[in-house]
């Protein structure tokens, strides 16, 4: 394994240790119980996160499944509470410590786009969309703009973003039959957390784990839903919400574009880890993911071409 890869894994582990040390104690969202953490010092000692066994804690939904409207609304409710607790934290010992976030994803994108076109057999409309927007999609400066510069331009106070909030990093409560329900059991895997905008995680979940139908239904009232929930949480402490609906709408649109691009990376990673042996079932999974990806990418094309 290359030294740079090991360094990145080490960095991701230590970020998660930082989350459980610096941030988890001030949050009241569903999290797994962590007993201890150990920083990974390369060449000296390996790291460790000792947490409760999650196998009976709940279940995740994979990349090929769509979250329901109820599930997405519950995620937004918990994120609003988390953001309120971050915004009102007086110590802010995490400030300035977690700034990288998704910027590293830009280096993986070109190969992922090529692989995606192979999987969809170079069919339309994927080829036309990717050829039309490829130069823009591979522009690393856009990643920096969407994650760092745009929030500053819009005057958005940063919060802690999970950084990889898709179905595989959300554990859902299960009923007696073992079926997934709408309530969250735990937010897991915080290796990619960073200081970002309040819309980053929402955009990631909607582009990666929502069908076009679910996304359209959620987006009808998305900004109001988040705004009103955060406003309610802030008012419990006699505080005003620090964002306007216009700010939230604009940064959501920018970060939706970013996450629609990043979706191609997750598509590649999901194919790499897909253990389904039945070719027909596997094709059906890929067809579903293609349709979901195009629903996000088509929306991305709408934003990019119309600036809306």
Short mmCIF file of C-alpha atoms in Angstrom, two decimals:
data_model
loop_
_atom_site.label_atom_id
_atom_site.label_comp_id
_atom_site.label_asym_id
_atom_site.label_seq_id
_atom_site.Cartn_x
_atom_site.Cartn_y
_atom_site.Cartn_z
CA UNK A 1 0.00 0.00 0.00
CA UNK A 2 1.36 3.43 -0.94
CA UNK A 3 2.59 5.68 1.85
CA UNK A 4 0.17 8.45 0.77
CA UNK A 5 -2.75 6.02 1.04
CA UNK A 6 -1.71 4.91 4.52
CA UNK A 7 -1.37 8.55 5.55
CA UNK A 8 -4.89 9.25 4.31
CA UNK A 9 -6.33 6.27 6.21
CA UNK A 10 -4.48 7.45 9.29
CA UNK A 11 -5.92 10.95 8.86
CA UNK A 12 -9.45 9.61 8.48
CA UNK A 13 -9.13 7.49 11.61
CA UNK A 14 -7.81 10.39 13.66
CA UNK A 15 -10.64 12.62 12.43
CA UNK A 16 -13.16 10.12 13.76
CA UNK A 17 -11.28 9.99 17.07
CA UNK A 18 -11.51 13.78 17.14
CA UNK A 19 -15.24 13.63 16.59
CA UNK A 20 -15.83 11.36 19.56
CA UNK A 21 -13.43 13.36 21.74
CA UNK A 22 -14.34 16.94 20.79
CA UNK A 23 -17.84 16.94 19.37
CA UNK A 24 -19.91 13.91 20.35
CA UNK A 25 -20.04 15.00 24.03
CA UNK A 26 -22.03 18.15 23.14
CA UNK A 27 -24.48 16.39 20.82
CA UNK A 28 -27.76 14.67 21.62
CA UNK A 29 -28.39 13.10 18.22
CA UNK A 30 -28.36 9.26 18.00
CA UNK A 31 -24.75 8.04 18.13
CA UNK A 32 -23.15 4.68 18.94
CA UNK A 33 -21.66 4.34 22.39
CA UNK A 34 -17.87 4.68 22.24
CA UNK A 35 -15.82 3.40 25.16
CA UNK A 36 -12.40 4.67 24.12
CA UNK A 37 -10.38 5.93 21.15
CA UNK A 38 -6.69 5.82 20.32
CA UNK A 39 -5.01 8.14 17.84
CA UNK A 40 -3.02 6.44 15.08
CA UNK A 41 0.59 7.65 15.17
CA UNK A 42 2.13 6.32 11.98
CA UNK A 43 5.29 4.33 12.74
CA UNK A 44 4.60 4.35 16.48
CA UNK A 45 1.22 2.82 17.21
CA UNK A 46 -1.97 1.84 15.41
CA UNK A 47 -5.24 3.53 16.25
CA UNK A 48 -8.46 2.14 17.64
CA UNK A 49 -12.09 3.12 18.17
CA UNK A 50 -13.66 0.85 20.76
CA UNK A 51 -17.44 1.06 20.43
CA UNK A 52 -20.48 -1.04 21.11
CA UNK A 53 -21.36 -3.89 18.75
CA UNK A 54 -23.68 -2.43 16.13
CA UNK A 55 -24.89 -5.64 14.48
CA UNK A 56 -28.14 -5.66 16.46
CA UNK A 57 -28.35 -1.88 16.66
CA UNK A 58 -30.22 -1.43 13.41
CA UNK A 59 -29.71 -1.71 9.67
CA UNK A 60 -28.40 0.50 6.90
CA UNK A 61 -29.78 1.04 3.42
CA UNK A 62 -27.34 0.51 0.59
CA UNK A 63 -26.46 2.66 -2.38
CA UNK A 64 -29.04 0.92 -4.57
CA UNK A 65 -31.99 1.71 -2.28
CA UNK A 66 -33.94 4.92 -1.91
CA UNK A 67 -34.70 6.45 1.46
CA UNK A 68 -38.33 7.31 2.11
CA UNK A 69 -39.74 10.82 2.61
CA UNK A 70 -40.21 10.02 6.30
CA UNK A 71 -36.60 8.87 6.67
CA UNK A 72 -35.19 11.99 4.99
CA UNK A 73 -37.35 14.26 7.14
CA UNK A 74 -36.10 12.51 10.28
CA UNK A 75 -32.50 13.01 9.18
CA UNK A 76 -33.16 16.72 8.63
CA UNK A 77 -34.74 16.98 12.09
CA UNK A 78 -31.66 15.49 13.75
CA UNK A 79 -29.26 17.58 11.66
CA UNK A 80 -31.07 20.76 12.69
CA UNK A 81 -30.65 19.80 16.34
CA UNK A 82 -26.98 18.98 15.79
CA UNK A 83 -26.37 22.28 14.01
CA UNK A 84 -28.02 24.20 16.83
CA UNK A 85 -25.76 22.47 19.34
CA UNK A 86 -22.68 23.23 17.23
CA UNK A 87 -23.69 26.86 16.69
CA UNK A 88 -24.30 27.45 20.40
CA UNK A 89 -21.24 25.58 21.69
CA UNK A 90 -19.23 28.15 23.66
CA UNK A 91 -15.91 26.31 23.73
CA UNK A 92 -15.69 25.38 20.04
CA UNK A 93 -12.49 23.39 20.58
CA UNK A 94 -13.09 21.86 17.14
CA UNK A 95 -12.83 25.24 15.41
CA UNK A 96 -10.22 25.26 12.66
CA UNK A 97 -9.25 21.60 13.23
CA UNK A 98 -11.37 19.85 10.59
CA UNK A 99 -11.15 21.75 7.33
CA UNK A 100 -10.44 19.18 4.60
CA UNK A 101 -13.75 17.39 4.11
CA UNK A 102 -14.58 16.27 0.58
CA UNK A 103 -11.77 18.09 -1.22
CA UNK A 104 -9.84 14.81 -1.59
CA UNK A 105 -12.72 13.34 -3.61
CA UNK A 106 -11.84 15.46 -6.64
CA UNK A 107 -8.69 13.42 -7.37
CA UNK A 108 -10.70 10.20 -7.78
CA UNK A 109 -13.32 11.50 -10.15
CA UNK A 110 -11.91 11.04 -13.66
CA UNK A 111 -11.41 7.26 -13.35
CA UNK A 112 -14.81 6.94 -11.73
CA UNK A 113 -16.49 8.69 -14.66
CA UNK A 114 -14.79 6.32 -17.12
CA UNK A 115 -15.90 3.30 -15.10
CA UNK A 116 -19.45 4.59 -14.86
CA UNK A 117 -19.70 4.89 -18.65
CA UNK A 118 -18.51 1.28 -18.97
CA UNK A 119 -21.17 0.07 -16.55
CA UNK A 120 -23.98 1.87 -18.35
CA UNK A 121 -22.58 0.55 -21.67
CA UNK A 122 -21.92 4.08 -22.93
CA UNK A 123 -25.62 4.65 -23.41
CA UNK A 124 -27.50 7.88 -23.75
CA UNK A 125 -28.30 10.17 -22.06
CA UNK A 126 -25.31 9.54 -19.74
CA UNK A 127 -22.64 9.99 -22.42
CA UNK A 128 -24.02 13.33 -23.61
CA UNK A 129 -24.34 14.72 -20.10
CA UNK A 130 -20.87 13.65 -19.05
CA UNK A 131 -19.24 14.91 -22.26
CA UNK A 132 -21.04 18.21 -21.89
CA UNK A 133 -20.06 18.81 -18.26
CA UNK A 134 -16.89 16.75 -17.85
CA UNK A 135 -14.48 19.70 -17.94
CA UNK A 136 -16.50 21.46 -15.26
CA UNK A 137 -16.89 18.29 -13.18
CA UNK A 138 -13.13 17.71 -13.11
CA UNK A 139 -12.36 21.28 -12.12
CA UNK A 140 -10.91 21.01 -8.62
CA UNK A 141 -11.47 24.72 -8.13
CA UNK A 142 -15.22 24.08 -8.10
CA UNK A 143 -14.84 21.66 -5.19
CA UNK A 144 -12.98 24.36 -3.27
CA UNK A 145 -15.57 26.94 -4.23
CA UNK A 146 -18.59 24.83 -3.26
CA UNK A 147 -17.13 23.67 0.06
CA UNK A 148 -15.18 26.72 1.20
CA UNK A 149 -15.70 29.89 -0.78
CA UNK A 150 -19.44 29.85 -1.51
CA UNK A 151 -20.47 29.58 2.17
CA UNK A 152 -18.21 32.54 2.96
CA UNK A 153 -19.62 34.58 0.07
CA UNK A 154 -23.14 33.90 1.32
CA UNK A 155 -22.23 34.76 4.91
CA UNK A 156 -23.09 31.28 6.18
CA UNK A 157 -21.76 30.45 9.63
CA UNK A 158 -20.11 27.01 9.42
CA UNK A 159 -21.28 23.96 11.31
CA UNK A 160 -19.79 20.49 11.58
CA UNK A 161 -20.81 18.42 8.56
CA UNK A 162 -20.68 14.63 8.66
CA UNK A 163 -19.08 14.73 5.21
CA UNK A 164 -20.29 11.33 4.01
CA UNK A 165 -23.94 11.17 4.96
CA UNK A 166 -25.46 8.52 2.73
CA UNK A 167 -27.53 5.42 3.50
CA UNK A 168 -24.56 3.27 4.47
CA UNK A 169 -23.61 5.65 7.28
CA UNK A 170 -27.08 5.87 8.81
CA UNK A 171 -28.37 3.04 10.95
CA UNK A 172 -32.15 2.77 11.05
CA UNK A 173 -34.21 1.23 13.81
CA UNK A 174 -35.77 -2.11 12.97
CA UNK A 175 -39.04 -3.69 14.04
CA UNK A 176 -39.59 -7.18 15.46
CA UNK A 177 -39.47 -8.64 11.96
CA UNK A 178 -36.08 -7.05 11.32
CA UNK A 179 -37.54 -4.55 8.85
CA UNK A 180 -36.12 -1.05 8.59
CA UNK A 181 -38.32 1.72 9.98
CA UNK A 182 -38.25 5.50 9.69
CA UNK A 183 -36.44 6.42 12.90
CA UNK A 184 -32.65 6.73 13.10
CA UNK A 185 -30.75 4.42 15.44
CA UNK A 186 -27.33 6.03 14.94
CA UNK A 187 -25.24 8.31 12.76
CA UNK A 188 -21.99 6.39 12.15
CA UNK A 189 -18.58 6.72 10.44
CA UNK A 190 -17.42 10.29 11.08
CA UNK A 191 -14.03 10.02 9.37
CA UNK A 192 -14.88 12.70 6.78
CA UNK A 193 -16.39 15.33 9.06
CA UNK A 194 -15.40 18.93 8.47
CA UNK A 195 -16.48 22.51 9.01
CA UNK A 196 -19.02 23.10 6.29
CA UNK A 197 -22.43 24.46 5.46
CA UNK A 198 -25.67 23.18 7.02
CA UNK A 199 -26.83 21.97 3.61
CA UNK A 200 -23.85 19.76 2.76
CA UNK A 201 -25.07 16.56 4.42
CA UNK A 202 -28.63 17.05 3.23
CA UNK A 203 -27.47 17.45 -0.38
CA UNK A 204 -25.34 14.29 -0.07
CA UNK A 205 -28.20 12.16 1.21
CA UNK A 206 -30.68 13.43 -1.37
CA UNK A 207 -28.37 12.93 -4.36
CA UNK A 208 -27.13 9.52 -3.23
CA UNK A 209 -30.07 7.79 -1.60
CA UNK A 210 -33.23 9.34 -3.02
CA UNK A 211 -35.03 8.34 -6.16
CA UNK A 212 -36.11 11.16 -8.45
CA UNK A 213 -39.65 10.85 -7.14
CA UNK A 214 -38.58 11.07 -3.48
CA UNK A 215 -36.19 13.94 -4.19
CA UNK A 216 -38.87 15.98 -5.93
CA UNK A 217 -41.28 15.42 -3.05
CA UNK A 218 -38.69 16.42 -0.44
CA UNK A 219 -37.51 19.47 -2.35
CA UNK A 220 -41.01 20.93 -2.42
CA UNK A 221 -40.54 22.05 1.18
CA UNK A 222 -36.91 21.21 1.98
CA UNK A 223 -35.69 24.69 2.89
CA UNK A 224 -38.76 25.47 4.98
CA UNK A 225 -38.47 22.12 6.75
CA UNK A 226 -34.87 22.66 7.79
CA UNK A 227 -35.30 26.39 8.50
CA UNK A 228 -38.34 25.89 10.74
CA UNK A 229 -36.74 23.00 12.61
CA UNK A 230 -33.53 24.94 13.29
CA UNK A 231 -35.54 28.05 14.20
CA UNK A 232 -37.53 26.01 16.72
CA UNK A 233 -34.34 24.59 18.27
CA UNK A 234 -32.67 28.01 18.50
CA UNK A 235 -35.75 29.61 20.05
CA UNK A 236 -35.63 27.09 22.91
CA UNK A 237 -32.54 29.02 24.06
CA UNK A 238 -34.01 32.42 23.20
CA UNK A 239 -31.79 32.74 20.12
CA UNK A 240 -32.46 33.75 16.54
CA UNK A 241 -31.69 31.49 13.59
CA UNK A 242 -28.44 32.70 11.96
CA UNK A 243 -29.49 31.91 8.37
CA UNK A 244 -32.09 33.21 5.96
CA UNK A 245 -34.08 30.91 3.70
CA UNK A 246 -32.43 32.55 0.70
CA UNK A 247 -28.96 31.72 2.03
CA UNK A 248 -29.94 28.11 2.60
CA UNK A 249 -31.53 27.78 -0.83
CA UNK A 250 -28.49 29.15 -2.64
CA UNK A 251 -25.93 27.02 -0.81
CA UNK A 252 -28.12 23.93 -1.22
CA UNK A 253 -28.20 24.41 -4.98
CA UNK A 254 -24.42 24.81 -5.16
CA UNK A 255 -23.77 21.81 -2.95
CA UNK A 256 -26.36 19.70 -4.74
CA UNK A 257 -24.25 20.17 -7.89
CA UNK A 258 -21.15 19.11 -5.97
CA UNK A 259 -22.83 16.01 -4.54
CA UNK A 260 -24.29 15.02 -7.91
CA UNK A 261 -20.70 14.96 -9.16
CA UNK A 262 -19.39 13.05 -6.13
CA UNK A 263 -22.16 10.51 -6.70
CA UNK A 264 -20.10 8.98 -9.51
CA UNK A 265 -17.37 8.15 -6.98
CA UNK A 266 -19.85 6.44 -4.69
CA UNK A 267 -21.22 4.50 -7.65
CA UNK A 268 -17.73 3.09 -8.29
CA UNK A 269 -17.16 2.28 -4.62
CA UNK A 270 -20.52 0.55 -4.38
CA UNK A 271 -19.71 -1.64 -7.39
CA UNK A 272 -16.37 -2.59 -5.85
CA UNK A 273 -18.02 -3.80 -2.64
CA UNK A 274 -21.13 -5.37 -4.20
CA UNK A 275 -21.06 -9.07 -3.31
CA UNK A 276 -24.26 -10.06 -5.10
CA UNK A 277 -23.53 -13.19 -7.16
CA UNK A 278 -26.77 -13.38 -9.15
CA UNK A 279 -26.08 -11.49 -12.40
CA UNK A 280 -29.74 -10.62 -13.00
CA UNK A 281 -30.17 -9.19 -9.51
CA UNK A 282 -26.88 -7.34 -9.83
CA UNK A 283 -27.94 -5.82 -13.15
CA UNK A 284 -31.23 -4.75 -11.62
CA UNK A 285 -29.31 -3.07 -8.78
CA UNK A 286 -27.09 -1.23 -11.26
CA UNK A 287 -30.07 -0.17 -13.37
CA UNK A 288 -31.72 1.23 -10.26
CA UNK A 289 -28.52 3.07 -9.30
CA UNK A 290 -28.17 4.41 -12.85
CA UNK A 291 -31.70 5.78 -12.76
CA UNK A 292 -31.10 7.34 -9.35
CA UNK A 293 -27.79 8.78 -10.47
CA UNK A 294 -29.36 10.26 -13.57
CA UNK A 295 -32.16 11.78 -11.50
CA UNK A 296 -29.51 13.70 -9.54
CA UNK A 297 -27.29 14.35 -12.53
CA UNK A 298 -30.20 15.58 -14.63
CA UNK A 299 -31.06 18.02 -11.86
CA UNK A 300 -27.38 19.02 -11.77
CA UNK A 301 -27.55 19.72 -15.50
CA UNK A 302 -30.60 21.88 -14.85
CA UNK A 303 -28.76 23.95 -12.26
CA UNK A 304 -25.58 24.21 -14.29
CA UNK A 305 -27.27 25.25 -17.52
CA UNK A 306 -29.84 27.61 -16.04
CA UNK A 307 -28.05 28.90 -12.95
CA UNK A 308 -31.17 28.38 -10.86
#
